[in-house]
mmCIF file of C-alpha atoms and ligand atoms in Angstrom:
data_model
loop_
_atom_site.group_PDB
_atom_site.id
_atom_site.type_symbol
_atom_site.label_atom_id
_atom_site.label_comp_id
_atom_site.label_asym_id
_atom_site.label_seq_id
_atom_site.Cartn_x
_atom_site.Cartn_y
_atom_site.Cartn_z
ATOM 1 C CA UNK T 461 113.099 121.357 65.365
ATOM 2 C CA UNK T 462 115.335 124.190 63.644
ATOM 3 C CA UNK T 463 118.902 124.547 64.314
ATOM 4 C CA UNK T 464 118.052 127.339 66.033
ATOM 5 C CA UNK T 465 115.362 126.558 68.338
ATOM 6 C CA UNK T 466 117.756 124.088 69.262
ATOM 7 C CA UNK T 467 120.334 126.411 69.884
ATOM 8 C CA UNK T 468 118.170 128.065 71.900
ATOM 9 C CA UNK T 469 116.876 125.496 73.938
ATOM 10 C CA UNK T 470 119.911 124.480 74.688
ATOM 11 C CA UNK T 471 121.518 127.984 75.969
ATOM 12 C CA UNK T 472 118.317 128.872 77.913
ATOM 13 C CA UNK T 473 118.579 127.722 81.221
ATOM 14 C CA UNK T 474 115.321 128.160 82.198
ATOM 15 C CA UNK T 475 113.928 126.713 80.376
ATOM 16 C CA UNK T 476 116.681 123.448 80.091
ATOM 17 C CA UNK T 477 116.131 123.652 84.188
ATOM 18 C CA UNK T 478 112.338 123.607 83.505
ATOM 19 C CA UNK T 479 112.179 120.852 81.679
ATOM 20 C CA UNK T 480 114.485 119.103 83.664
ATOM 21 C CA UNK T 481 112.339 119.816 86.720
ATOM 22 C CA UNK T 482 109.413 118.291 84.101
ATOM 23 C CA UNK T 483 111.822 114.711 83.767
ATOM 24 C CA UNK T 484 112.257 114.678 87.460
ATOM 25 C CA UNK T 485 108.358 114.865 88.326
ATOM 26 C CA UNK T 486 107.725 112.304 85.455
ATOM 27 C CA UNK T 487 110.171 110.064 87.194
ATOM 28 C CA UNK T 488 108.867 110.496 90.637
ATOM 29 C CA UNK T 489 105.637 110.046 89.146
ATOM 30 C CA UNK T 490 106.006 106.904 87.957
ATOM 31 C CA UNK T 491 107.740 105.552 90.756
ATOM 32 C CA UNK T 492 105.054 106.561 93.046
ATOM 33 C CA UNK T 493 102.652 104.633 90.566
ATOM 34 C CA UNK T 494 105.336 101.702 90.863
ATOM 35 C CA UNK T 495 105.016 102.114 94.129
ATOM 36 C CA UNK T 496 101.218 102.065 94.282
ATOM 37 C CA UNK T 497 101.141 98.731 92.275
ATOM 38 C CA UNK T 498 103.596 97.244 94.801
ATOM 39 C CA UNK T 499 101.490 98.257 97.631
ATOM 40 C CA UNK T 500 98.316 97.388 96.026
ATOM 41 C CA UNK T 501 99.923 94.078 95.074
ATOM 42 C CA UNK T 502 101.156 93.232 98.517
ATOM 43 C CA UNK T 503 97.386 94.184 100.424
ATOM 44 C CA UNK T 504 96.086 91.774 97.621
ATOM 45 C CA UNK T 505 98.278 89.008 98.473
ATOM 46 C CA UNK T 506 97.537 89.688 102.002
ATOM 47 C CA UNK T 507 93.864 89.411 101.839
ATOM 48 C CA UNK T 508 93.812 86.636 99.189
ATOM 49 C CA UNK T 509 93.668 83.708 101.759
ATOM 50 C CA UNK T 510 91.705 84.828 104.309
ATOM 51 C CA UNK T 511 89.077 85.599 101.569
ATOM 52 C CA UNK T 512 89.761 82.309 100.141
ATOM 53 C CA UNK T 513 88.402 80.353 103.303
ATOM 54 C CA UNK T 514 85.961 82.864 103.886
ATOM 55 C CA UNK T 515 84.787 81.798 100.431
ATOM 56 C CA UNK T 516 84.900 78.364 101.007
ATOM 57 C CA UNK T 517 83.560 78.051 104.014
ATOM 58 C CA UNK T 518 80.301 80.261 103.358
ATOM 59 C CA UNK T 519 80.069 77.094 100.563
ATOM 60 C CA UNK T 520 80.426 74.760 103.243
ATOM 61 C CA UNK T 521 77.774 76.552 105.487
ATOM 62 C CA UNK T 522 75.100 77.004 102.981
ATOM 63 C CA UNK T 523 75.092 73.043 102.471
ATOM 64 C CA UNK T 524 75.459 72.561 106.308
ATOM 65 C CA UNK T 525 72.215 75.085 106.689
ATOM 66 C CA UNK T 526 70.470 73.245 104.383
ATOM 67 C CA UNK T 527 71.136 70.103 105.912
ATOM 68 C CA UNK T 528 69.819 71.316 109.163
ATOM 69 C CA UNK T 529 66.612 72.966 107.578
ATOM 70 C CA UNK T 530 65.804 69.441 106.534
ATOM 71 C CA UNK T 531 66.881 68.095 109.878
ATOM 72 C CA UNK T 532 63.896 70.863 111.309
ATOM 73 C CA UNK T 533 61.611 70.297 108.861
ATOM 74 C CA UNK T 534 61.403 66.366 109.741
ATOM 75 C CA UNK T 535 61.015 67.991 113.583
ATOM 76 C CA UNK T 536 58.260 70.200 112.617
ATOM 77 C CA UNK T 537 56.482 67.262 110.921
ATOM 78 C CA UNK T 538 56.530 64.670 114.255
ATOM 79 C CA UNK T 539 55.545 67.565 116.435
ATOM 80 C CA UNK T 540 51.863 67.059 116.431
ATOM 81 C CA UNK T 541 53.404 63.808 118.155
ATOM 82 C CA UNK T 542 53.998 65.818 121.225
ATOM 83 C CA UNK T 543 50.390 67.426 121.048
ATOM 84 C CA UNK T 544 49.268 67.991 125.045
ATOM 85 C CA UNK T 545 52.640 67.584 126.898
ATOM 86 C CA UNK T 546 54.792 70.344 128.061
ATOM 87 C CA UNK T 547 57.530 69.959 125.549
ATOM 88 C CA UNK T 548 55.158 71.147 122.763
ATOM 89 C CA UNK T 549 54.117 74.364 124.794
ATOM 90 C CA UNK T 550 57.794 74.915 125.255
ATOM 91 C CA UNK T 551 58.397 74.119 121.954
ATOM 92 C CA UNK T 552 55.708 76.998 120.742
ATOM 93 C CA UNK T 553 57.219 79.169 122.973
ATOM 94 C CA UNK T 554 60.796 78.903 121.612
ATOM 95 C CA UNK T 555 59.363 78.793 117.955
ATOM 96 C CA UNK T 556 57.503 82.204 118.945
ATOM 97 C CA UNK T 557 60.579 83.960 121.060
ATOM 98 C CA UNK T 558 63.490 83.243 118.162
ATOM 99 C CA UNK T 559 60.690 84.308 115.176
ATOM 100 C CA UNK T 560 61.497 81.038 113.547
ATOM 101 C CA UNK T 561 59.443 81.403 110.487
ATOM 102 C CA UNK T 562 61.510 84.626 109.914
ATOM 103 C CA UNK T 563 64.601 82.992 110.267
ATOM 104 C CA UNK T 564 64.193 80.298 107.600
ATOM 105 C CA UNK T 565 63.264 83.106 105.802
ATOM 106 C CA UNK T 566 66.206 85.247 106.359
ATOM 107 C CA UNK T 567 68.925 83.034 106.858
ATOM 108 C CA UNK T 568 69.133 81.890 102.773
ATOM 109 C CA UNK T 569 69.141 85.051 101.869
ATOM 110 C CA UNK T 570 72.199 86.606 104.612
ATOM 111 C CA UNK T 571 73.819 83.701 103.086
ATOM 112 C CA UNK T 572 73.934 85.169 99.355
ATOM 113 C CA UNK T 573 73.959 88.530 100.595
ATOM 114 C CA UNK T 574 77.261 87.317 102.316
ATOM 115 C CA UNK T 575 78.277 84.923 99.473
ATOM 116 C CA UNK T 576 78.118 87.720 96.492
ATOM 117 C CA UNK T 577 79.944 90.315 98.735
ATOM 118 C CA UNK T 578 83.289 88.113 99.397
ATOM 119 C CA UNK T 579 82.814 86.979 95.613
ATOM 120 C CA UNK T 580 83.263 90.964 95.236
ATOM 121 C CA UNK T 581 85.967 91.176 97.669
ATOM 122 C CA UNK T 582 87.840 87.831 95.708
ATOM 123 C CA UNK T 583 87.149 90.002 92.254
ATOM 124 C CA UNK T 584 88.845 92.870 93.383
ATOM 125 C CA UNK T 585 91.785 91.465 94.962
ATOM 126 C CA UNK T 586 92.417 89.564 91.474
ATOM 127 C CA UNK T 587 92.024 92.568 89.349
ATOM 128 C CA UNK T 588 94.357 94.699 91.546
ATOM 129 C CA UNK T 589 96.737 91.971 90.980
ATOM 130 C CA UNK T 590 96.534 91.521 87.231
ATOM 131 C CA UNK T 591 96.584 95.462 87.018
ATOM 132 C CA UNK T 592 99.560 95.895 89.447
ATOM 133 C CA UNK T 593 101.127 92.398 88.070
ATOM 134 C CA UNK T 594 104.287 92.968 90.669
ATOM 135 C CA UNK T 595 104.191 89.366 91.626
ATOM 136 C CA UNK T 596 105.535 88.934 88.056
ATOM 137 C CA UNK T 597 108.157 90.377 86.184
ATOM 138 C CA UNK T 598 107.650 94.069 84.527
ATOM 139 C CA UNK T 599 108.634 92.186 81.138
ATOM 140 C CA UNK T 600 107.336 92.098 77.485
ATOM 141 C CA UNK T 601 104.443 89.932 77.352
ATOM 142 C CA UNK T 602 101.713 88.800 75.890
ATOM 143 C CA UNK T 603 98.290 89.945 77.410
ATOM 144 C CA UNK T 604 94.751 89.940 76.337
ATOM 145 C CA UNK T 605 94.295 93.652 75.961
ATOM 146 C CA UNK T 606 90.322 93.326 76.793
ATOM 147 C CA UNK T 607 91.541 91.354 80.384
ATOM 148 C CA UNK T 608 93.897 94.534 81.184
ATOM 149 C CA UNK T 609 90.781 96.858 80.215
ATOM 150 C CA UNK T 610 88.153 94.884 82.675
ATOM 151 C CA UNK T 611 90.671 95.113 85.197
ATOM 152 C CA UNK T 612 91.423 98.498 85.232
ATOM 153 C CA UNK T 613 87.308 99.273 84.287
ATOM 154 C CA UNK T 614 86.781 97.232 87.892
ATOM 155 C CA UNK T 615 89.458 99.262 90.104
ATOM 156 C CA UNK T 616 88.040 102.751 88.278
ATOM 157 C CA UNK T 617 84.555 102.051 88.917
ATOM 158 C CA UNK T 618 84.145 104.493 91.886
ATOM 159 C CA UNK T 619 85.540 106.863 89.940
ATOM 160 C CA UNK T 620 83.190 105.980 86.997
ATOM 161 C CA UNK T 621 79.901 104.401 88.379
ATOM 162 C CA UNK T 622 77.924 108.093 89.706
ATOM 163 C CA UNK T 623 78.633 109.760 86.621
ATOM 164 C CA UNK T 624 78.512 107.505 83.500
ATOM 165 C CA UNK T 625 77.192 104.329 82.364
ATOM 166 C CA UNK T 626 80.116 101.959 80.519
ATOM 167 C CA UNK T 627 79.203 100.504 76.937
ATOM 168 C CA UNK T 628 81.884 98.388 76.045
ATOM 169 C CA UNK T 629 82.250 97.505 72.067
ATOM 170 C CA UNK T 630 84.931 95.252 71.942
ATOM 171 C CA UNK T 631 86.090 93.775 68.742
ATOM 172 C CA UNK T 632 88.624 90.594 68.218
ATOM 173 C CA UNK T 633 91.713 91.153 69.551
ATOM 174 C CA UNK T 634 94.926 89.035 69.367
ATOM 175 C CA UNK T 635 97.159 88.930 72.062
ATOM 176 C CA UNK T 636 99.510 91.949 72.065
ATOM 177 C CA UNK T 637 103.442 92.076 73.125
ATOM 178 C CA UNK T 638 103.206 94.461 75.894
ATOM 179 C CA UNK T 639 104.099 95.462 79.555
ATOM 180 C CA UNK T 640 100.252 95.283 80.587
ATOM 181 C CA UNK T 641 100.549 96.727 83.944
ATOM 182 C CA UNK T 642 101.816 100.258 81.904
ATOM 183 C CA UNK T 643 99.350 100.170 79.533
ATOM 184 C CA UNK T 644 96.701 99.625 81.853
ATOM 185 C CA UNK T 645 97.950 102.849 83.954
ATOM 186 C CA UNK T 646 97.124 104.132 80.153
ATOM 187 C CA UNK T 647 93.757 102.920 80.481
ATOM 188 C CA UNK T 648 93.247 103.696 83.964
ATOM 189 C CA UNK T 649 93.882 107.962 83.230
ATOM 190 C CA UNK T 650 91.915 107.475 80.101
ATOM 191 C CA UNK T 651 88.974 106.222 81.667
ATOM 192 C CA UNK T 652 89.463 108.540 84.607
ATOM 193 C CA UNK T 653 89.644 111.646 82.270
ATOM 194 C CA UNK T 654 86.695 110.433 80.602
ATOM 195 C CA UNK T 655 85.039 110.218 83.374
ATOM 196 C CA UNK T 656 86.085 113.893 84.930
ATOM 197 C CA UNK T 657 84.957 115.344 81.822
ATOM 198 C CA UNK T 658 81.270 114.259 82.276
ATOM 199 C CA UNK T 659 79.341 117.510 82.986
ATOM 200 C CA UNK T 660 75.778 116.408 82.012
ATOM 201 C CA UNK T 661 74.468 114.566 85.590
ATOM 202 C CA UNK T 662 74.972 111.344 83.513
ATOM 203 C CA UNK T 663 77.185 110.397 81.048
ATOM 204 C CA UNK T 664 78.112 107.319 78.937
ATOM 205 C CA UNK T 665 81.875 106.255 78.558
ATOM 206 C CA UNK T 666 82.539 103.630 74.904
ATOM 207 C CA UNK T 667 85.375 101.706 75.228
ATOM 208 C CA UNK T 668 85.899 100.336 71.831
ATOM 209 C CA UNK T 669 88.613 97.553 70.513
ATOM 210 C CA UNK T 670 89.793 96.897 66.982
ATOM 211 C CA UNK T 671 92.416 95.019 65.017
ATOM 212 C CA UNK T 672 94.043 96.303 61.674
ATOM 213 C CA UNK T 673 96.158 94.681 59.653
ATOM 214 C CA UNK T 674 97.191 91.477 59.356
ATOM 215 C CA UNK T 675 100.773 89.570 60.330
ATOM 216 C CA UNK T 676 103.425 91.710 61.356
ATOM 217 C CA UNK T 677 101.966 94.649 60.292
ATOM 218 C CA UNK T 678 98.871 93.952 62.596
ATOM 219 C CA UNK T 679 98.034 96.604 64.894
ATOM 220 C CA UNK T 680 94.997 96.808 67.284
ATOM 221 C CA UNK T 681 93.634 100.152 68.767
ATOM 222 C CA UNK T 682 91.358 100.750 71.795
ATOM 223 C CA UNK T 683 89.305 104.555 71.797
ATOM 224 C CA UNK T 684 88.034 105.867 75.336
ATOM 225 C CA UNK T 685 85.148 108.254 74.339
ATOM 226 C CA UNK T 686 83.245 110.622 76.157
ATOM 227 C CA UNK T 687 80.109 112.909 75.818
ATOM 228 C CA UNK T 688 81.696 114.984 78.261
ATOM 229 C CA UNK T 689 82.714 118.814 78.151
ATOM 230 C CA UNK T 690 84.895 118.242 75.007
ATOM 231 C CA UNK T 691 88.739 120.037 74.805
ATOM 232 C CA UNK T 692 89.368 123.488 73.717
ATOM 233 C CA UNK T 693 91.047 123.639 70.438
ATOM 234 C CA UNK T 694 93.295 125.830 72.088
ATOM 235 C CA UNK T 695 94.061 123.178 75.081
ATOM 236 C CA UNK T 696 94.120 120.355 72.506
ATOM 237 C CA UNK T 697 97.721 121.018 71.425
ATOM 238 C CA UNK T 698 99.117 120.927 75.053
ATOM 239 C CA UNK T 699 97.186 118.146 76.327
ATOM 240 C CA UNK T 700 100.433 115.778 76.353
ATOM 241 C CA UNK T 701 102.591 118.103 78.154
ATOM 242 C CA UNK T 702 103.190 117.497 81.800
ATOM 243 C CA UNK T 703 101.730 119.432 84.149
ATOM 244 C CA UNK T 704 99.139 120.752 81.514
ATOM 245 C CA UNK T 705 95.865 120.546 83.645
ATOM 246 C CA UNK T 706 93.023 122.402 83.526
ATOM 247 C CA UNK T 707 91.715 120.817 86.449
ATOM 248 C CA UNK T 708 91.620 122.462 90.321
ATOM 249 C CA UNK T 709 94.683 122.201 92.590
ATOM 250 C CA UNK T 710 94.585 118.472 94.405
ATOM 251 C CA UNK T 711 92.375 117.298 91.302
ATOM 252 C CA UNK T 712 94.864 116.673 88.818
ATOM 253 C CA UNK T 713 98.270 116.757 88.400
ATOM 254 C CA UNK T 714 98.435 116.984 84.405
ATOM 255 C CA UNK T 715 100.711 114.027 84.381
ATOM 256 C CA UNK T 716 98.383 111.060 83.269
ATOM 257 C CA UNK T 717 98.465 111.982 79.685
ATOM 258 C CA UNK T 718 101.913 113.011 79.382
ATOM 259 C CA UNK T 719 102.929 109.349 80.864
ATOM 260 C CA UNK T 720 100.404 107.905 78.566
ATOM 261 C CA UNK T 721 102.627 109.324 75.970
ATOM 262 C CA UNK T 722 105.974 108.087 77.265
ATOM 263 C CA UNK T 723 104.697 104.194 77.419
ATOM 264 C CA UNK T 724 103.298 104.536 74.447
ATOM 265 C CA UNK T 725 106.367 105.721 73.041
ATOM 266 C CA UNK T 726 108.130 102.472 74.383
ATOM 267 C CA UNK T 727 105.464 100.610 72.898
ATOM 268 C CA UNK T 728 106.442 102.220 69.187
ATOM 269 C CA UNK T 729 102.227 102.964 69.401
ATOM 270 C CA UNK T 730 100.294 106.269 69.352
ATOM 271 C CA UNK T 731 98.352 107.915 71.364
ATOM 272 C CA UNK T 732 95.712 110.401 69.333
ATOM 273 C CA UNK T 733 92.533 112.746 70.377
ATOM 274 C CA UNK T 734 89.668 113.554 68.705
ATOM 275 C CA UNK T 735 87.521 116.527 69.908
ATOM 276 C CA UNK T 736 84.576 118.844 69.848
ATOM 277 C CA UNK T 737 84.383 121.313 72.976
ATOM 278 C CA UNK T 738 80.840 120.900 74.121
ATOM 279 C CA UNK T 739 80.115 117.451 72.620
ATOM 280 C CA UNK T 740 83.040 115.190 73.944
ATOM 281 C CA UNK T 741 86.125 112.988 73.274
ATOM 282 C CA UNK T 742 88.060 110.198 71.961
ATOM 283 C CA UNK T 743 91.238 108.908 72.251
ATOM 284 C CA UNK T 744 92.610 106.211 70.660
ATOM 285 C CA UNK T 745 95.165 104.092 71.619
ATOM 286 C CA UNK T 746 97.348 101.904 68.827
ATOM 287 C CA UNK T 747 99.840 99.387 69.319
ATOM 288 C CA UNK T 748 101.720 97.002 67.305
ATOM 289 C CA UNK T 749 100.401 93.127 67.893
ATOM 290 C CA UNK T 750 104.019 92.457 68.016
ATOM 291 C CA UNK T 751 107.045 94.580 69.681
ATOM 292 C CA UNK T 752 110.223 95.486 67.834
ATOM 293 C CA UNK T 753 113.531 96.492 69.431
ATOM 294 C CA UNK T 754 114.326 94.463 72.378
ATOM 295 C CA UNK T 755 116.659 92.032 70.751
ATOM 296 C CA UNK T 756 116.254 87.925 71.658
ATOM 297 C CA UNK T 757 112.796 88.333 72.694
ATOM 298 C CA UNK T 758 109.027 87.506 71.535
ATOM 299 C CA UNK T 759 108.134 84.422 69.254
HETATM 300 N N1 ATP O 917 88.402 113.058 78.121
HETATM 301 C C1 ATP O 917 88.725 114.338 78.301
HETATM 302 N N2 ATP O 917 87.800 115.321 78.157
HETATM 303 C C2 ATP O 917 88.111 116.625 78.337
HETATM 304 N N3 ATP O 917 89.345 117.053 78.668
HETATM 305 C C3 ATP O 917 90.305 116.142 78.827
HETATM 306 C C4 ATP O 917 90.066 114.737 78.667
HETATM 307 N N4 ATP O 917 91.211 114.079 78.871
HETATM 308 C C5 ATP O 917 92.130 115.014 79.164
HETATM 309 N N5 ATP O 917 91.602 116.245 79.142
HETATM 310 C C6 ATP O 917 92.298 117.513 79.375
HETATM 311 O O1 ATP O 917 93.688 117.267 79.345
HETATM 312 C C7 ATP O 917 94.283 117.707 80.563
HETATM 313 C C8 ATP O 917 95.478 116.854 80.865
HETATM 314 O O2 ATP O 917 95.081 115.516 81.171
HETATM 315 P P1 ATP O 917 96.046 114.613 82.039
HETATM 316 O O3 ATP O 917 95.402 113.303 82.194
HETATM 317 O O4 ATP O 917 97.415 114.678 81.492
HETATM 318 O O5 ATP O 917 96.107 115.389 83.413
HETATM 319 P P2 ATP O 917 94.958 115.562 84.512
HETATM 320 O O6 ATP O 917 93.862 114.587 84.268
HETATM 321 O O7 ATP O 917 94.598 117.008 84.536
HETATM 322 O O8 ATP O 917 95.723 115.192 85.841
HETATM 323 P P3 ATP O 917 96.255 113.723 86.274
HETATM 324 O O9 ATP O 917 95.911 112.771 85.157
HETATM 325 O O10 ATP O 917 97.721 113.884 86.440
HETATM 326 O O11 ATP O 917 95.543 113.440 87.527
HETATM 327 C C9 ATP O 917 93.157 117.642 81.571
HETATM 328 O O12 ATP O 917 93.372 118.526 82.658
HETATM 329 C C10 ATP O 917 91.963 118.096 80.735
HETATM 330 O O13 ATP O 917 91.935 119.478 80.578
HETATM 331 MG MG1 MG O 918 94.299 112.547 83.976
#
């Protein structure tokens, strides 16, 4: 930036109150994400053990249930036994009014119905704790960059699942000095973007992983592409500023990227778009393996 612009950046006050309107809303912003997390976090912990017994007690069942569908079977077998007395009519009857062939039927499969939905239920909770990660400390760490991405994938699925199908390419990644939770609020308005931009009634979303370099110098990147409706050349050069949106009122704030930018700022990475209006996106995502700057930490 010139002298001047400077100059005159500095003496215009609306546009010095403008942008510090823009800090404010970043900061609220990511509070209210901080906040999310921490609410997210706390429902998680909440539901955590109740799921747990739920899950092990549906184990429990099934091998009670199929302890008892022995037990019947054995009673089925001595029942000619009873042929002529009144207990086998009554028997019939009973078999007849509770539809027991249906039940043996059914029963298994209510039980792995039930069985794969809490497995859901246990899935989610864990990946909305990794992704909010408030029960630990917002510190430098280091995460397994594809974990953060399957995550965050998990939580956006909603978002993602009606519109586009996920191909992930992943490539070997080491473990990267990071603060996860931020960078998979990266990931999460990447894939969300991606998945807004998807015009065509069905898309496909790459998420694609790569490591460069070697040592200290080793960096990994992760692209987010879409063959969605592509960014004007025109919009490409604002894309990072808050509040640039093109979307409808209530469907975007034009914050995600512009935060995007900020932690990866922190993170000494990059953030970087390719385009073609009409055809779809990519952004790519690069970080350093290993984080410089905060003194006495990482080894
Ligand atoms: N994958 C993409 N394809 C097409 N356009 C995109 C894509 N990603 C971002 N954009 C454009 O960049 C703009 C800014 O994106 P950004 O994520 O900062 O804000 P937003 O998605 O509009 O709102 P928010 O993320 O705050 O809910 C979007 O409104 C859209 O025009
Ligand atoms: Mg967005």
């Amino acid at each position: 930036m010139s002298t001047e612009t400077l100059a005159a950046v500095a003496t215009d006050p609306s546009d010095l109150s403008r942008r510090l309107s823009a800090a404010e809303q970043q900061l609220v912003q990511s509070e209210r994400l901080a906040s999310i997390g921490q609410l997210a976090a706390g429902v998680a912990h909440e539901i955590n053990n109740p799921v747990g017994y739920i899950f092990s007690n549906i184990g429990t069942l099934e091998r009670y249930l199929g302890d008892l569908f022995r037990m019947l079977a054995a009673y089925e077998a001595a029942e000619p036994l009873l042929a002529g007395t009144p207990s086998a009519a009554e028997l019939a009857s009973l078999r007849e009014e509770i539809e027991l062939d249906y039940l043996k039927d059914d029963i298994p499969s209510l039980m792995a119905e039930t069985a794969e939905g809490v497995k859901r239920v246990r899935k989610i909770v864990q990946d909305l704790k990794d992704f909010s990660r408030v029960d630990q400390r917002q510190d430098w760490e280091w995460a397994d960059l594809h974990h953060g991405l399957d995550s965050t994938l998990n939580i956006v699925n909603n978002e993602i699942k009606y519109k586009a199908d996920v191909r992930r390419e992943y490539g070997r990644l080491p473990e990267v000095q990071c603060l996860a939770s931020e960078l998979n609020q990266v990931f999460m308005n990447l894939l969300v973007n991606a998945a807004h931009a998807i015009t065509a009634p069905r898309g496909t979303i790459i998420v694609r992983t790569c490591t460069e370099g070697e040592g200290d110098a080793a960096r990994v990147w992760v692209e987010v592409e879409d063959d969605g409706c592509g960014i004007a050349p025109e919009s490409l050069k604002r894309i990072f500023d808050p509040f640039f949106t093109t979307k409808p009122v209530g469907k975007g704030t034009g914050l995600g990227l512009s935060l995007a930018y900020g932690i990866l700022r922190k993170h000494d990475g990059a953030i970087d778009v390719r385009s073609t209006p009409g055809q779809g996106s990519c952004f790519r995502v690069t970080l350093p393996v290993r984080h410089r700057g905060v003194a006495g930490e990482a080894s």
